[in-house]
Amino acid sequence: MSGVLYLCATPIGNLGDITQRVLDTLRSVDLIAAEDTRNTRSLLNHFDIHRPLTSYHEHNKYDKAEELIGLLRDGRNIACVTDAGTPAISDPGEVLCARCIEEGIRVTSLPGACALITALTLSGMPSRRFSFEGFLPPDKKERAHVLEQLSAEERTMILYESPHHLTGTLEELGRVLGTDRKLVLCRELTKKFEEAVPGTIASAQEFYRSSAPRGEYVLVLAGADPKEREEKRRAAWDGVDIEAHVALYERQGLERKEAMKRAAADRGVPKREIYQALVKNK
């Protein structure tokens, strides 16, 4: 009978946030797969837990996953922990979890600390619908593509960022989303000097021009205003002649009636206004 993979959430700062269930599990498993064994050993020593550790991180997540799968097949129970927070969220634990599911090995997640949820609830931003982006891709082309998608995102957006890249990311976000976009910048979550600073991308840029970023950051960004987006979309047609606008859709194969309907929707005006303009220009 196969063992069980336990995804164990660990504190993101305050050690008091670990759950009793996680502690009991870490004491009972055969092996703990840790993103950084040094960090996890400190956590285990604090709670007087002494179990075997193995390293499972970004650079060995595929090969090591197969090794761990083999142990699970042999009936070993394994706990997967990240440096802080919930495994499989912006974390190599995602790969191990997916492989276990593919192999029919039982996986269970032990809830606990999670930086994105902590930041979202602190931010005061709308939380009914939100988009978690994690860390932006390092590849320039992929990064530009993701940022372009975010420019149209109407949900609250949550990003992670390191102190070394924060100022550059704020500059990029300002260019794509506009510097007046609302932003709550969170750092040192659950720790003594926890901050959740509301403002805009512009105010964050200004602050970090004279102050060095410290600690890991969670950025909570307001989504695009749908009314503002619609106004910009309609304004884009202001300089286009109505006849040319309708002709554009006709060249795409639409009948004139449907082309007029599309042009009216683009401009946010009644279809009769398009018809009257076409008649007038004849």
PDB file of C-alpha atoms in Angstrom:
ATOM      1  CA  MET A   1       0.000   0.000   0.000  1.00  0.00           C
ATOM      2  CA  SER A   2       1.348   3.420  -0.959  1.00  0.00           C
ATOM      3  CA  GLY A   3       2.187   6.068   1.582  1.00  0.00           C
ATOM      4  CA  VAL A   4       0.674   9.546   1.814  1.00  0.00           C
ATOM      5  CA  LEU A   5       2.107  12.895   0.756  1.00  0.00           C
ATOM      6  CA  TYR A   6       1.293  15.591   3.311  1.00  0.00           C
ATOM      7  CA  LEU A   7       1.540  19.203   2.122  1.00  0.00           C
ATOM      8  CA  CYS A   8       2.291  20.997   5.390  1.00  0.00           C
ATOM      9  CA  ALA A   9       1.861  24.762   5.721  1.00  0.00           C
ATOM     10  CA  THR A  10       4.562  26.370   7.866  1.00  0.00           C
ATOM     11  CA  PRO A  11       4.714  29.880   9.409  1.00  0.00           C
ATOM     12  CA  ILE A  12       5.533  32.850   7.168  1.00  0.00           C
ATOM     13  CA  GLY A  13       7.049  34.712  10.103  1.00  0.00           C
ATOM     14  CA  ASN A  14       5.351  34.076  13.416  1.00  0.00           C
ATOM     15  CA  LEU A  15       6.093  30.581  14.716  1.00  0.00           C
ATOM     16  CA  GLY A  16       2.840  30.639  16.663  1.00  0.00           C
ATOM     17  CA  ASP A  17       0.935  30.269  13.390  1.00  0.00           C
ATOM     18  CA  ILE A  18       1.851  26.608  12.898  1.00  0.00           C
ATOM     19  CA  THR A  19      -1.072  24.260  13.526  1.00  0.00           C
ATOM     20  CA  GLN A  20      -1.154  21.351  15.936  1.00  0.00           C
ATOM     21  CA  ARG A  21      -2.085  19.063  13.067  1.00  0.00           C
ATOM     22  CA  VAL A  22       1.060  20.035  11.136  1.00  0.00           C
ATOM     23  CA  LEU A  23       3.223  19.475  14.226  1.00  0.00           C
ATOM     24  CA  ASP A  24       1.680  16.032  14.801  1.00  0.00           C
ATOM     25  CA  THR A  25       2.222  15.131  11.143  1.00  0.00           C
ATOM     26  CA  LEU A  26       5.857  16.288  11.070  1.00  0.00           C
ATOM     27  CA  ARG A  27       6.512  14.115  14.139  1.00  0.00           C
ATOM     28  CA  SER A  28       4.961  11.028  12.551  1.00  0.00           C
ATOM     29  CA  VAL A  29       6.099  10.939   8.903  1.00  0.00           C
ATOM     30  CA  ASP A  30       8.996   8.850   7.650  1.00  0.00           C
ATOM     31  CA  LEU A  31      10.626  11.735   5.773  1.00  0.00           C
ATOM     32  CA  ILE A  32      10.325  15.518   5.412  1.00  0.00           C
ATOM     33  CA  ALA A  33      11.035  16.979   1.954  1.00  0.00           C
ATOM     34  CA  ALA A  34      12.105  20.597   2.523  1.00  0.00           C
ATOM     35  CA  GLU A  35      12.814  23.488   0.170  1.00  0.00           C
ATOM     36  CA  ASP A  36      15.751  24.501   2.381  1.00  0.00           C
ATOM     37  CA  THR A  37      16.791  21.916   4.961  1.00  0.00           C
ATOM     38  CA  ARG A  38      18.624  24.539   7.058  1.00  0.00           C
ATOM     39  CA  ASN A  39      15.484  26.648   7.509  1.00  0.00           C
ATOM     40  CA  THR A  40      13.329  23.617   8.172  1.00  0.00           C
ATOM     41  CA  ARG A  41      15.822  22.160  10.655  1.00  0.00           C
ATOM     42  CA  SER A  42      15.604  25.386  12.685  1.00  0.00           C
ATOM     43  CA  LEU A  43      11.805  25.103  12.678  1.00  0.00           C
ATOM     44  CA  LEU A  44      11.931  21.441  13.736  1.00  0.00           C
ATOM     45  CA  ASN A  45      14.452  22.128  16.493  1.00  0.00           C
ATOM     46  CA  HIS A  46      12.222  24.882  17.870  1.00  0.00           C
ATOM     47  CA  PHE A  47       9.398  22.364  18.281  1.00  0.00           C
ATOM     48  CA  ASP A  48      11.712  19.499  19.321  1.00  0.00           C
ATOM     49  CA  ILE A  49      10.923  17.424  16.232  1.00  0.00           C
ATOM     50  CA  HIS A  50      13.540  14.972  15.021  1.00  0.00           C
ATOM     51  CA  ARG A  51      12.730  13.342  11.677  1.00  0.00           C
ATOM     52  CA  PRO A  52      14.871  12.664   8.586  1.00  0.00           C
ATOM     53  CA  LEU A  53      15.143  15.557   6.133  1.00  0.00           C
ATOM     54  CA  THR A  54      15.796  15.631   2.413  1.00  0.00           C
ATOM     55  CA  SER A  55      16.234  18.591   0.085  1.00  0.00           C
ATOM     56  CA  TYR A  56      13.488  19.248  -2.462  1.00  0.00           C
ATOM     57  CA  HIS A  57      13.757  22.586  -4.254  1.00  0.00           C
ATOM     58  CA  GLU A  58      13.397  24.437  -7.558  1.00  0.00           C
ATOM     59  CA  HIS A  59      16.578  23.006  -9.085  1.00  0.00           C
ATOM     60  CA  ASN A  60      15.886  19.326  -8.392  1.00  0.00           C
ATOM     61  CA  LYS A  61      12.075  19.311  -8.375  1.00  0.00           C
ATOM     62  CA  TYR A  62      11.662  16.925 -11.321  1.00  0.00           C
ATOM     63  CA  ASP A  63      14.342  14.307 -10.630  1.00  0.00           C
ATOM     64  CA  LYS A  64      13.832  14.359  -6.874  1.00  0.00           C
ATOM     65  CA  ALA A  65      10.072  14.036  -7.335  1.00  0.00           C
ATOM     66  CA  GLU A  66      10.608  10.657  -8.992  1.00  0.00           C
ATOM     67  CA  GLU A  67      12.794   9.535  -6.089  1.00  0.00           C
ATOM     68  CA  LEU A  68      10.123  10.590  -3.601  1.00  0.00           C
ATOM     69  CA  ILE A  69       7.416   8.891  -5.669  1.00  0.00           C
ATOM     70  CA  GLY A  70       9.383   5.651  -5.337  1.00  0.00           C
ATOM     71  CA  LEU A  71       9.486   5.990  -1.551  1.00  0.00           C
ATOM     72  CA  LEU A  72       5.767   6.736  -1.421  1.00  0.00           C
ATOM     73  CA  ARG A  73       5.050   3.640  -3.531  1.00  0.00           C
ATOM     74  CA  ASP A  74       7.019   1.635  -0.962  1.00  0.00           C
ATOM     75  CA  GLY A  75       4.633   2.809   1.741  1.00  0.00           C
ATOM     76  CA  ARG A  76       6.626   5.698   3.208  1.00  0.00           C
ATOM     77  CA  ASN A  77       4.715   8.741   4.423  1.00  0.00           C
ATOM     78  CA  ILE A  78       6.304  12.042   3.374  1.00  0.00           C
ATOM     79  CA  ALA A  79       5.701  15.630   4.477  1.00  0.00           C
ATOM     80  CA  CYS A  80       6.482  18.395   1.977  1.00  0.00           C
ATOM     81  CA  VAL A  81       7.290  21.821   3.405  1.00  0.00           C
ATOM     82  CA  THR A  82       8.349  25.105   1.859  1.00  0.00           C
ATOM     83  CA  ASP A  83      10.547  27.776   3.459  1.00  0.00           C
ATOM     84  CA  ALA A  84       7.406  29.607   4.562  1.00  0.00           C
ATOM     85  CA  GLY A  85       3.708  29.244   3.834  1.00  0.00           C
ATOM     86  CA  THR A  86       1.780  26.614   1.938  1.00  0.00           C
ATOM     87  CA  PRO A  87       3.627  24.176  -0.362  1.00  0.00           C
ATOM     88  CA  ALA A  88       2.647  24.091  -4.057  1.00  0.00           C
ATOM     89  CA  ILE A  89       1.871  27.836  -4.161  1.00  0.00           C
ATOM     90  CA  SER A  90       4.739  29.454  -6.106  1.00  0.00           C
ATOM     91  CA  ASP A  91       6.717  26.460  -4.882  1.00  0.00           C
ATOM     92  CA  PRO A  92       8.227  23.220  -6.306  1.00  0.00           C
ATOM     93  CA  GLY A  93       5.762  21.226  -4.198  1.00  0.00           C
ATOM     94  CA  GLU A  94       3.346  21.776  -7.089  1.00  0.00           C
ATOM     95  CA  VAL A  95       5.342  19.336  -9.238  1.00  0.00           C
ATOM     96  CA  LEU A  96       5.468  16.636  -6.571  1.00  0.00           C
ATOM     97  CA  CYS A  97       1.746  16.970  -5.873  1.00  0.00           C
ATOM     98  CA  ALA A  98       0.879  16.668  -9.570  1.00  0.00           C
ATOM     99  CA  ARG A  99       3.074  13.579  -9.990  1.00  0.00           C
ATOM    100  CA  CYS A 100       1.489  11.884  -6.988  1.00  0.00           C
ATOM    101  CA  ILE A 101      -1.976  12.475  -8.407  1.00  0.00           C
ATOM    102  CA  GLU A 102      -0.852  11.060 -11.763  1.00  0.00           C
ATOM    103  CA  GLU A 103       0.449   7.941  -9.976  1.00  0.00           C
ATOM    104  CA  GLY A 104      -2.660   7.492  -7.859  1.00  0.00           C
ATOM    105  CA  ILE A 105      -0.810   8.265  -4.623  1.00  0.00           C
ATOM    106  CA  ARG A 106      -2.887   9.936  -1.926  1.00  0.00           C
ATOM    107  CA  VAL A 107      -2.161  13.622  -1.279  1.00  0.00           C
ATOM    108  CA  THR A 108      -3.597  15.693   1.541  1.00  0.00           C
ATOM    109  CA  SER A 109      -3.028  19.370   2.324  1.00  0.00           C
ATOM    110  CA  LEU A 110      -2.780  20.621   5.894  1.00  0.00           C
ATOM    111  CA  PRO A 111      -3.971  24.256   5.861  1.00  0.00           C
ATOM    112  CA  GLY A 112      -2.147  27.057   7.599  1.00  0.00           C
ATOM    113  CA  ALA A 113      -0.221  30.231   6.863  1.00  0.00           C
ATOM    114  CA  CYS A 114      -0.365  31.608   3.309  1.00  0.00           C
ATOM    115  CA  ALA A 115       1.139  34.978   2.401  1.00  0.00           C
ATOM    116  CA  LEU A 116      -1.256  35.762  -0.455  1.00  0.00           C
ATOM    117  CA  ILE A 117      -4.380  35.292   1.686  1.00  0.00           C
ATOM    118  CA  THR A 118      -2.851  37.187   4.607  1.00  0.00           C
ATOM    119  CA  ALA A 119      -1.988  40.128   2.330  1.00  0.00           C
ATOM    120  CA  LEU A 120      -5.373  40.118   0.592  1.00  0.00           C
ATOM    121  CA  THR A 121      -7.295  40.232   3.855  1.00  0.00           C
ATOM    122  CA  LEU A 122      -5.053  43.029   5.179  1.00  0.00           C
ATOM    123  CA  SER A 123      -5.313  45.124   2.025  1.00  0.00           C
ATOM    124  CA  GLY A 124      -8.961  46.158   2.149  1.00  0.00           C
ATOM    125  CA  MET A 125      -9.147  45.461  -1.593  1.00  0.00           C
ATOM    126  CA  PRO A 126     -12.166  43.610  -3.066  1.00  0.00           C
ATOM    127  CA  SER A 127     -11.687  39.931  -2.244  1.00  0.00           C
ATOM    128  CA  ARG A 128     -14.704  38.199  -3.814  1.00  0.00           C
ATOM    129  CA  ARG A 129     -12.749  37.764  -7.041  1.00  0.00           C
ATOM    130  CA  PHE A 130      -8.975  37.934  -7.237  1.00  0.00           C
ATOM    131  CA  SER A 131      -6.090  36.769  -9.400  1.00  0.00           C
ATOM    132  CA  PHE A 132      -2.900  35.352  -7.911  1.00  0.00           C
ATOM    133  CA  GLU A 133       0.098  35.810 -10.196  1.00  0.00           C
ATOM    134  CA  GLY A 134       2.925  34.764  -7.871  1.00  0.00           C
ATOM    135  CA  PHE A 135       6.328  35.932  -9.084  1.00  0.00           C
ATOM    136  CA  LEU A 136       6.360  37.440 -12.575  1.00  0.00           C
ATOM    137  CA  PRO A 137       8.278  35.295 -15.104  1.00  0.00           C
ATOM    138  CA  PRO A 138      11.987  36.150 -15.432  1.00  0.00           C
ATOM    139  CA  ASP A 139      11.931  35.643 -19.218  1.00  0.00           C
ATOM    140  CA  LYS A 140      11.468  39.084 -20.812  1.00  0.00           C
ATOM    141  CA  LYS A 141       9.086  37.959 -23.565  1.00  0.00           C
ATOM    142  CA  GLU A 142       6.907  35.889 -21.251  1.00  0.00           C
ATOM    143  CA  ARG A 143       6.975  38.647 -18.633  1.00  0.00           C
ATOM    144  CA  ALA A 144       5.808  41.256 -21.160  1.00  0.00           C
ATOM    145  CA  HIS A 145       2.980  38.931 -22.222  1.00  0.00           C
ATOM    146  CA  VAL A 146       1.808  38.420 -18.619  1.00  0.00           C
ATOM    147  CA  LEU A 147       1.958  42.154 -17.880  1.00  0.00           C
ATOM    148  CA  GLU A 148      -0.096  42.896 -20.988  1.00  0.00           C
ATOM    149  CA  GLN A 149      -2.743  40.437 -19.792  1.00  0.00           C
ATOM    150  CA  LEU A 150      -2.766  42.078 -16.361  1.00  0.00           C
ATOM    151  CA  SER A 151      -3.486  45.457 -17.925  1.00  0.00           C
ATOM    152  CA  ALA A 152      -7.017  44.234 -18.725  1.00  0.00           C
ATOM    153  CA  GLU A 153      -7.544  42.249 -15.488  1.00  0.00           C
ATOM    154  CA  GLU A 154     -10.563  43.560 -13.546  1.00  0.00           C
ATOM    155  CA  ARG A 155     -10.056  41.381 -10.473  1.00  0.00           C
ATOM    156  CA  THR A 156      -7.810  42.295  -7.550  1.00  0.00           C
ATOM    157  CA  MET A 157      -4.299  41.077  -8.389  1.00  0.00           C
ATOM    158  CA  ILE A 158      -1.712  39.637  -6.001  1.00  0.00           C
ATOM    159  CA  LEU A 159       1.993  39.343  -6.841  1.00  0.00           C
ATOM    160  CA  TYR A 160       5.060  38.210  -4.911  1.00  0.00           C
ATOM    161  CA  GLU A 161       8.368  40.031  -5.249  1.00  0.00           C
ATOM    162  CA  SER A 162      11.844  39.914  -3.712  1.00  0.00           C
ATOM    163  CA  PRO A 163      13.513  43.071  -2.348  1.00  0.00           C
ATOM    164  CA  HIS A 164      16.180  42.935  -5.087  1.00  0.00           C
ATOM    165  CA  HIS A 165      13.635  43.246  -7.896  1.00  0.00           C
ATOM    166  CA  LEU A 166      10.920  45.361  -6.264  1.00  0.00           C
ATOM    167  CA  THR A 167      11.861  48.753  -7.742  1.00  0.00           C
ATOM    168  CA  GLY A 168      12.169  47.338 -11.263  1.00  0.00           C
ATOM    169  CA  THR A 169       8.815  45.595 -10.977  1.00  0.00           C
ATOM    170  CA  LEU A 170       7.150  48.786  -9.726  1.00  0.00           C
ATOM    171  CA  GLU A 171       8.511  50.645 -12.779  1.00  0.00           C
ATOM    172  CA  GLU A 172       7.155  47.968 -15.130  1.00  0.00           C
ATOM    173  CA  LEU A 173       3.759  47.922 -13.434  1.00  0.00           C
ATOM    174  CA  GLY A 174       3.578  51.713 -13.677  1.00  0.00           C
ATOM    175  CA  ARG A 175       4.231  51.644 -17.422  1.00  0.00           C
ATOM    176  CA  VAL A 176       1.628  48.949 -18.078  1.00  0.00           C
ATOM    177  CA  LEU A 177      -1.112  49.637 -15.512  1.00  0.00           C
ATOM    178  CA  GLY A 178      -0.592  53.356 -14.976  1.00  0.00           C
ATOM    179  CA  THR A 179       1.082  54.913 -11.944  1.00  0.00           C
ATOM    180  CA  ASP A 180      -2.263  55.991 -10.470  1.00  0.00           C
ATOM    181  CA  ARG A 181      -3.355  52.352  -9.989  1.00  0.00           C
ATOM    182  CA  LYS A 182      -4.144  51.595  -6.325  1.00  0.00           C
ATOM    183  CA  LEU A 183      -1.591  49.379  -4.593  1.00  0.00           C
ATOM    184  CA  VAL A 184      -1.203  47.970  -1.099  1.00  0.00           C
ATOM    185  CA  LEU A 185       2.400  46.962  -0.473  1.00  0.00           C
ATOM    186  CA  CYS A 186       2.772  44.301   2.217  1.00  0.00           C
ATOM    187  CA  ARG A 187       5.975  43.165   3.895  1.00  0.00           C
ATOM    188  CA  GLU A 188       7.138  41.367   7.054  1.00  0.00           C
ATOM    189  CA  LEU A 189       3.737  39.689   7.268  1.00  0.00           C
ATOM    190  CA  THR A 190       2.913  38.245  10.729  1.00  0.00           C
ATOM    191  CA  LYS A 191       6.221  39.612  12.103  1.00  0.00           C
ATOM    192  CA  LYS A 192       6.892  42.416  14.588  1.00  0.00           C
ATOM    193  CA  PHE A 193       7.343  45.091  11.909  1.00  0.00           C
ATOM    194  CA  GLU A 194       4.484  43.958   9.660  1.00  0.00           C
ATOM    195  CA  GLU A 195       3.370  46.590   7.150  1.00  0.00           C
ATOM    196  CA  ALA A 196       0.460  46.887   4.739  1.00  0.00           C
ATOM    197  CA  VAL A 197       0.928  50.302   3.158  1.00  0.00           C
ATOM    198  CA  PRO A 198      -1.947  51.591   0.984  1.00  0.00           C
ATOM    199  CA  GLY A 199      -1.264  54.022  -1.854  1.00  0.00           C
ATOM    200  CA  THR A 200      -0.608  53.893  -5.566  1.00  0.00           C
ATOM    201  CA  ILE A 201       2.119  52.536  -7.790  1.00  0.00           C
ATOM    202  CA  ALA A 202       3.417  56.117  -8.024  1.00  0.00           C
ATOM    203  CA  SER A 203       3.649  56.567  -4.245  1.00  0.00           C
ATOM    204  CA  ALA A 204       5.463  53.236  -3.877  1.00  0.00           C
ATOM    205  CA  GLN A 205       7.904  54.194  -6.644  1.00  0.00           C
ATOM    206  CA  GLU A 206       8.605  57.517  -4.955  1.00  0.00           C
ATOM    207  CA  PHE A 207       9.160  55.930  -1.536  1.00  0.00           C
ATOM    208  CA  TYR A 208      11.654  53.343  -2.791  1.00  0.00           C
ATOM    209  CA  ARG A 209      13.698  55.875  -4.715  1.00  0.00           C
ATOM    210  CA  SER A 210      15.126  56.960  -1.363  1.00  0.00           C
ATOM    211  CA  SER A 211      14.606  53.839   0.756  1.00  0.00           C
ATOM    212  CA  ALA A 212      16.062  50.383   0.090  1.00  0.00           C
ATOM    213  CA  PRO A 213      13.485  47.549  -0.061  1.00  0.00           C
ATOM    214  CA  ARG A 214      13.830  45.016   2.764  1.00  0.00           C
ATOM    215  CA  GLY A 215      12.114  41.688   3.261  1.00  0.00           C
ATOM    216  CA  GLU A 216       9.825  39.719   0.990  1.00  0.00           C
ATOM    217  CA  TYR A 217       6.928  41.652  -0.547  1.00  0.00           C
ATOM    218  CA  VAL A 218       3.338  40.911  -1.492  1.00  0.00           C
ATOM    219  CA  LEU A 219       1.770  43.442  -3.857  1.00  0.00           C
ATOM    220  CA  VAL A 220      -2.016  43.732  -3.861  1.00  0.00           C
ATOM    221  CA  LEU A 221      -3.177  45.718  -6.890  1.00  0.00           C
ATOM    222  CA  ALA A 222      -6.614  47.063  -7.761  1.00  0.00           C
ATOM    223  CA  GLY A 223      -8.108  45.584 -10.909  1.00  0.00           C
ATOM    224  CA  ALA A 224      -8.832  47.668 -13.983  1.00  0.00           C
ATOM    225  CA  ASP A 225     -11.956  49.858 -13.751  1.00  0.00           C
ATOM    226  CA  PRO A 226     -14.376  48.375 -16.343  1.00  0.00           C
ATOM    227  CA  LYS A 227     -16.003  51.778 -16.980  1.00  0.00           C
ATOM    228  CA  GLU A 228     -12.635  53.412 -17.553  1.00  0.00           C
ATOM    229  CA  ARG A 229     -11.570  50.594 -19.861  1.00  0.00           C
ATOM    230  CA  GLU A 230     -14.771  50.948 -21.870  1.00  0.00           C
ATOM    231  CA  GLU A 231     -14.295  54.708 -22.175  1.00  0.00           C
ATOM    232  CA  LYS A 232     -10.737  54.226 -23.460  1.00  0.00           C
ATOM    233  CA  ARG A 233     -11.896  51.585 -25.926  1.00  0.00           C
ATOM    234  CA  ARG A 234     -14.568  53.876 -27.318  1.00  0.00           C
ATOM    235  CA  ALA A 235     -12.222  56.867 -27.397  1.00  0.00           C
ATOM    236  CA  ALA A 236      -9.866  54.882 -29.608  1.00  0.00           C
ATOM    237  CA  TRP A 237     -12.473  55.131 -32.416  1.00  0.00           C
ATOM    238  CA  ASP A 238     -13.016  58.880 -32.123  1.00  0.00           C
ATOM    239  CA  GLY A 239     -10.506  59.690 -34.828  1.00  0.00           C
ATOM    240  CA  VAL A 240     -11.855  57.066 -37.245  1.00  0.00           C
ATOM    241  CA  ASP A 241     -14.395  58.100 -39.895  1.00  0.00           C
ATOM    242  CA  ILE A 242     -17.707  56.246 -39.451  1.00  0.00           C
ATOM    243  CA  GLU A 243     -17.750  55.149 -43.101  1.00  0.00           C
ATOM    244  CA  ALA A 244     -14.230  53.715 -42.702  1.00  0.00           C
ATOM    245  CA  HIS A 245     -15.249  52.050 -39.440  1.00  0.00           C
ATOM    246  CA  VAL A 246     -18.183  50.238 -41.048  1.00  0.00           C
ATOM    247  CA  ALA A 247     -16.088  49.383 -44.114  1.00  0.00           C
ATOM    248  CA  LEU A 248     -13.520  47.727 -41.826  1.00  0.00           C
ATOM    249  CA  TYR A 249     -16.083  45.150 -40.722  1.00  0.00           C
ATOM    250  CA  GLU A 250     -17.449  44.728 -44.237  1.00  0.00           C
ATOM    251  CA  ARG A 251     -13.966  43.790 -45.442  1.00  0.00           C
ATOM    252  CA  GLN A 252     -13.998  41.087 -42.767  1.00  0.00           C
ATOM    253  CA  GLY A 253     -17.039  39.558 -44.473  1.00  0.00           C
ATOM    254  CA  LEU A 254     -19.897  41.020 -42.429  1.00  0.00           C
ATOM    255  CA  GLU A 255     -23.120  42.216 -44.022  1.00  0.00           C
ATOM    256  CA  ARG A 256     -23.603  45.998 -43.894  1.00  0.00           C
ATOM    257  CA  LYS A 257     -26.318  45.771 -41.245  1.00  0.00           C
ATOM    258  CA  GLU A 258     -24.094  43.707 -38.929  1.00  0.00           C
ATOM    259  CA  ALA A 259     -21.094  45.947 -39.668  1.00  0.00           C
ATOM    260  CA  MET A 260     -23.136  48.989 -38.618  1.00  0.00           C
ATOM    261  CA  LYS A 261     -24.188  47.201 -35.443  1.00  0.00           C
ATOM    262  CA  ARG A 262     -20.547  46.419 -34.560  1.00  0.00           C
ATOM    263  CA  ALA A 263     -19.438  49.986 -35.254  1.00  0.00           C
ATOM    264  CA  ALA A 264     -22.238  51.327 -33.043  1.00  0.00           C
ATOM    265  CA  ALA A 265     -21.163  49.010 -30.197  1.00  0.00           C
ATOM    266  CA  ASP A 266     -17.519  50.088 -30.575  1.00  0.00           C
ATOM    267  CA  ARG A 267     -18.487  53.739 -30.295  1.00  0.00           C
ATOM    268  CA  GLY A 268     -21.128  53.296 -27.628  1.00  0.00           C
ATOM    269  CA  VAL A 269     -23.841  54.952 -29.722  1.00  0.00           C
ATOM    270  CA  PRO A 270     -27.245  53.810 -31.087  1.00  0.00           C
ATOM    271  CA  LYS A 271     -27.166  52.072 -34.472  1.00  0.00           C
ATOM    272  CA  ARG A 272     -29.430  54.754 -35.932  1.00  0.00           C
ATOM    273  CA  GLU A 273     -26.673  57.300 -35.343  1.00  0.00           C
ATOM    274  CA  ILE A 274     -24.338  55.244 -37.523  1.00  0.00           C
ATOM    275  CA  TYR A 275     -27.056  54.911 -40.181  1.00  0.00           C
ATOM    276  CA  GLN A 276     -27.752  58.663 -40.175  1.00  0.00           C
ATOM    277  CA  ALA A 277     -24.033  59.452 -40.527  1.00  0.00           C
ATOM    278  CA  LEU A 278     -23.729  57.094 -43.506  1.00  0.00           C
ATOM    279  CA  VAL A 279     -26.799  58.598 -45.210  1.00  0.00           C
ATOM    280  CA  LYS A 280     -25.483  62.104 -44.637  1.00  0.00           C
ATOM    281  CA  ASN A 281     -22.143  61.251 -46.260  1.00  0.00           C
ATOM    282  CA  LYS A 282     -23.694  59.851 -49.408  1.00  0.00           C
TER     283      LYS A 282
END
